[in-house]
XYZ file of N, CA and C in Angstrom:
330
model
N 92.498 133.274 120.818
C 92.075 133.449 119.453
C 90.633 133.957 119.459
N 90.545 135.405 118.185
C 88.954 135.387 118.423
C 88.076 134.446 117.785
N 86.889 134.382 118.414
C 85.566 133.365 117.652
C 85.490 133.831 116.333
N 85.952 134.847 115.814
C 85.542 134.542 113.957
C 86.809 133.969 113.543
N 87.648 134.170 114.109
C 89.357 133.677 113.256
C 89.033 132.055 113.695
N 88.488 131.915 114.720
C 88.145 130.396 115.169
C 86.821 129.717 114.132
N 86.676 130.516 113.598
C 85.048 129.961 113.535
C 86.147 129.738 111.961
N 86.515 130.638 111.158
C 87.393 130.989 109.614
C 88.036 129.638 109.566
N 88.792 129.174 110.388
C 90.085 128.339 110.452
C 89.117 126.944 110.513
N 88.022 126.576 111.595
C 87.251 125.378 111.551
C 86.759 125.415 110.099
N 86.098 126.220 109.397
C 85.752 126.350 108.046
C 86.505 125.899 107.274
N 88.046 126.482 106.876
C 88.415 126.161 105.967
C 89.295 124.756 106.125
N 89.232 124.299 107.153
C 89.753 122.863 107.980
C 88.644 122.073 107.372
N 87.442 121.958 107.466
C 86.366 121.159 107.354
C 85.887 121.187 105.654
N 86.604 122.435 104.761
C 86.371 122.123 103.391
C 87.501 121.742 102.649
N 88.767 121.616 103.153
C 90.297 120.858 103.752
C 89.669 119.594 103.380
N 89.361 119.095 104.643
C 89.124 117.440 105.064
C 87.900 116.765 103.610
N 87.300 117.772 103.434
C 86.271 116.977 102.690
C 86.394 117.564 101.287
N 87.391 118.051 100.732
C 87.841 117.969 99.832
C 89.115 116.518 99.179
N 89.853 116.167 100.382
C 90.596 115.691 100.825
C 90.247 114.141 100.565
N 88.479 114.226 101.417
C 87.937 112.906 101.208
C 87.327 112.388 99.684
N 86.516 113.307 98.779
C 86.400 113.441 98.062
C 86.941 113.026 96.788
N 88.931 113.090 96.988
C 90.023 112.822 96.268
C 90.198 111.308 96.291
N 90.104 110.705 97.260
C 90.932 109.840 98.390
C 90.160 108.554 97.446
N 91.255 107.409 97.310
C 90.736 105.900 96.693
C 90.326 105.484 97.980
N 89.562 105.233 97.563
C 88.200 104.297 98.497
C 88.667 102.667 98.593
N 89.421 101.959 99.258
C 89.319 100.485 98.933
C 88.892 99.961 100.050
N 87.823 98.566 99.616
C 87.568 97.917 100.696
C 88.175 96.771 100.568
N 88.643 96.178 101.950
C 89.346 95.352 102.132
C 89.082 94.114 101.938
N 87.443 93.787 102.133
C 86.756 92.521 102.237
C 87.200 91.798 101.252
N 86.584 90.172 101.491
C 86.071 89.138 100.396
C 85.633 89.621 99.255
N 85.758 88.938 97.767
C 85.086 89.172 97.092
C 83.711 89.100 96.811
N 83.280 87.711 97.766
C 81.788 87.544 97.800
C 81.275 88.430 98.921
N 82.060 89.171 99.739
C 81.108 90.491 100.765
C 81.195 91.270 99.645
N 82.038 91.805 98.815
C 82.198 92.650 98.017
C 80.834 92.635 97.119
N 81.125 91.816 96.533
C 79.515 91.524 95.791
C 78.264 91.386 96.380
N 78.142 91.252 97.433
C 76.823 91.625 98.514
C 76.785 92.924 98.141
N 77.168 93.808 98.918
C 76.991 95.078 99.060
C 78.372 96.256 99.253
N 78.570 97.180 98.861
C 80.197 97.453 98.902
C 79.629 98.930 98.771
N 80.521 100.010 98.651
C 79.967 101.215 98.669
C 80.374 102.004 97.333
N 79.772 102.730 97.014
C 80.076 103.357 95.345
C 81.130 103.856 95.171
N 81.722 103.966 94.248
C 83.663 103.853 93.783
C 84.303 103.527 94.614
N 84.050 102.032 95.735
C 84.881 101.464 95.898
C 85.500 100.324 95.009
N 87.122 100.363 95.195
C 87.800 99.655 94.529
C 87.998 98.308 95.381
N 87.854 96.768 94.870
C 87.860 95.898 96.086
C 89.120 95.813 95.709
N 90.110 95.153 97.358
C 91.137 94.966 97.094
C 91.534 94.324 98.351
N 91.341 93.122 98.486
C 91.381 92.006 100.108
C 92.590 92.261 100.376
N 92.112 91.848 101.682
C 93.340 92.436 103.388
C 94.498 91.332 102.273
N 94.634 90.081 102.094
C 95.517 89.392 101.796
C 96.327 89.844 99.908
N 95.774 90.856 99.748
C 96.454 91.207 98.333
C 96.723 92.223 98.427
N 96.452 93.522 99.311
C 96.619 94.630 99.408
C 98.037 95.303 99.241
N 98.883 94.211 100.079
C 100.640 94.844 100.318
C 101.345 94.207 98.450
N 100.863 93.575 97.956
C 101.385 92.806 96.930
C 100.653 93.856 95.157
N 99.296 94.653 95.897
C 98.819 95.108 94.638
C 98.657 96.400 94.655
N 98.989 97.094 95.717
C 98.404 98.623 96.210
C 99.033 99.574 95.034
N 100.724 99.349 94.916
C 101.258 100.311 93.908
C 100.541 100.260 92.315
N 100.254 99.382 92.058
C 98.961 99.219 91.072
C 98.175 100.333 91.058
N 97.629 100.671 92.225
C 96.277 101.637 91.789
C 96.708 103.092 92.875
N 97.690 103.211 92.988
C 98.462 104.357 94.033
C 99.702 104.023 94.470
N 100.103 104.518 92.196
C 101.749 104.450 92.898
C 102.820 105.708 93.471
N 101.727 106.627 93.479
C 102.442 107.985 94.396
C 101.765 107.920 96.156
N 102.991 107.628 97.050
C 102.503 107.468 98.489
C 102.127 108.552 99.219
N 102.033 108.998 98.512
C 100.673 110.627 99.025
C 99.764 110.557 98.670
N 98.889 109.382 97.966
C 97.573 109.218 97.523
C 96.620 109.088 98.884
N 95.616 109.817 98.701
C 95.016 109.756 100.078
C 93.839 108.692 99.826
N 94.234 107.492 100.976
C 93.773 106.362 100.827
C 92.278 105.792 102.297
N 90.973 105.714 101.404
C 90.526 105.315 102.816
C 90.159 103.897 102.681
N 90.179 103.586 103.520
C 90.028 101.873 104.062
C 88.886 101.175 104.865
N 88.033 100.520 104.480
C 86.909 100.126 105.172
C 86.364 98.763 104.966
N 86.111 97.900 105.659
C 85.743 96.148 105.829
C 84.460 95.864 106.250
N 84.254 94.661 107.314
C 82.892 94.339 107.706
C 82.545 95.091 109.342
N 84.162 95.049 109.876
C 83.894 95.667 111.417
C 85.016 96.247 111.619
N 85.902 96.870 110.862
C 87.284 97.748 111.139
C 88.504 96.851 111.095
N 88.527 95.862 111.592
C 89.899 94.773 112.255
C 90.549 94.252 110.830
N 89.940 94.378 109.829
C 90.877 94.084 108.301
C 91.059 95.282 107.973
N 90.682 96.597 107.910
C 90.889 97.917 107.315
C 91.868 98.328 108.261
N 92.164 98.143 109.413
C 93.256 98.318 110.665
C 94.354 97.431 110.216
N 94.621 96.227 109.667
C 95.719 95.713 109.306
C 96.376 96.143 108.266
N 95.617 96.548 107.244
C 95.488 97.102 105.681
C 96.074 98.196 105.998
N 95.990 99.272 106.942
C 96.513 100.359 107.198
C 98.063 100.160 107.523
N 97.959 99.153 108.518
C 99.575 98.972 108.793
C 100.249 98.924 107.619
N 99.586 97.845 106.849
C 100.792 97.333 106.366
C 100.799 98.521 104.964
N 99.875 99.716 104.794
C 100.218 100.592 104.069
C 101.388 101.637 104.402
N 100.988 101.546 105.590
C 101.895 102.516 106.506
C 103.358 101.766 106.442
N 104.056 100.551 106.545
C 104.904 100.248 106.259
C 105.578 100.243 105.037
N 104.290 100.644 103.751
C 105.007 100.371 102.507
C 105.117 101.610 102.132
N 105.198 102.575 103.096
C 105.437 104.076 103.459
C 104.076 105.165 102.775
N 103.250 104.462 102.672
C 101.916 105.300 102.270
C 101.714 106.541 103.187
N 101.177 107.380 103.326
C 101.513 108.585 104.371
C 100.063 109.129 104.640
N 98.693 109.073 103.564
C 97.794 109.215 103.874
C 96.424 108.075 103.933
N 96.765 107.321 105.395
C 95.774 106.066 105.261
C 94.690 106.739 106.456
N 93.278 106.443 105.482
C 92.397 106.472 107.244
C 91.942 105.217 107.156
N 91.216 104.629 108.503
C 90.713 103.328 108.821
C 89.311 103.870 108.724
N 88.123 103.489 107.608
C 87.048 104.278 107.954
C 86.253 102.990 108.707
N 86.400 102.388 109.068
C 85.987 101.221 109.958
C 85.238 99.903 108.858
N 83.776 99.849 109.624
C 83.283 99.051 109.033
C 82.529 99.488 107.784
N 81.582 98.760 106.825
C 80.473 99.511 105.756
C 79.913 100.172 106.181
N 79.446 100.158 107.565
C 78.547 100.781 107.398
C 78.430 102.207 107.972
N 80.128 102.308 108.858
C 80.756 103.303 109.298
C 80.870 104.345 108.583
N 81.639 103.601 107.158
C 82.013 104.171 105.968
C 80.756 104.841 105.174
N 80.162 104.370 104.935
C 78.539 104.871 104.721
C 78.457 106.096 105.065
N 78.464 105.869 106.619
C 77.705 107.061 107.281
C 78.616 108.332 107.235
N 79.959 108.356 107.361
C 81.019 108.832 107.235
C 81.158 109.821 105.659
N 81.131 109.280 104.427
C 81.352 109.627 103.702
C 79.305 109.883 102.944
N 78.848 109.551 103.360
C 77.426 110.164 102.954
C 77.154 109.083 101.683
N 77.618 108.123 101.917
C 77.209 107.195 100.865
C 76.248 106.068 101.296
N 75.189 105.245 100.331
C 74.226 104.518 100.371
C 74.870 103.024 99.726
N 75.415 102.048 100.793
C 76.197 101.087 100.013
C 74.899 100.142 99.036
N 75.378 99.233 97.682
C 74.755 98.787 96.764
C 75.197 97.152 96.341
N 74.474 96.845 95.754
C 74.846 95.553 95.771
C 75.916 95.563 94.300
């Protein structure tokens, strides 16, 4: 492949993805009292233990592109499964806050 058709295709891949992200419900998985510490802007809270019971609530088409983020990844990684089982099709794990932060260019708030 040449370097401009390479260079064209990374381009429109990378305004793809971050258009993509842009769209995407933001939920964090945490506690309500981490939630209220600090959480990141239009996130929706929605704990690892209510997630499979409330998700169609706020994305009831399973092509909603969904990202997921906690205190250190290991609740946004379960949250994924069990989206992925309730046949959700676009989950990312954006790890922890502060992953997610850095990731999506956001300044989390109390």
């Amino acid at each position: 492949m040449k370097p401009l058709v390479r260079s064209v295709l990374a381009l429109a891949c990378s305004l793809w993805l971050g258009s993509a992200l842009a769209d995407a419900l933001l939920i964090d998985v945490r506690s309500p009292e981490e939630y209220a510490q600090r959480h990141l802007p239009g996130a929706t809270l929605l704990p690892l233990d209510r997630i499979g019971s409330e998700i169609q609530q706020l994305a009831p088409d399973k092509d909603t592109p969904i990202q997921l983020y906690c205190r250190t990844g290991n609740r946004s990684a379960m949250a994924l499964q069990q989206l992925q089982q309730l046949g959700y099709r676009q989950i990312s794990n954006l790890g922890s806050l502060e992953q997610a932060a850095e990731t999506l260019k956001l300044t989390p708030q109390p």
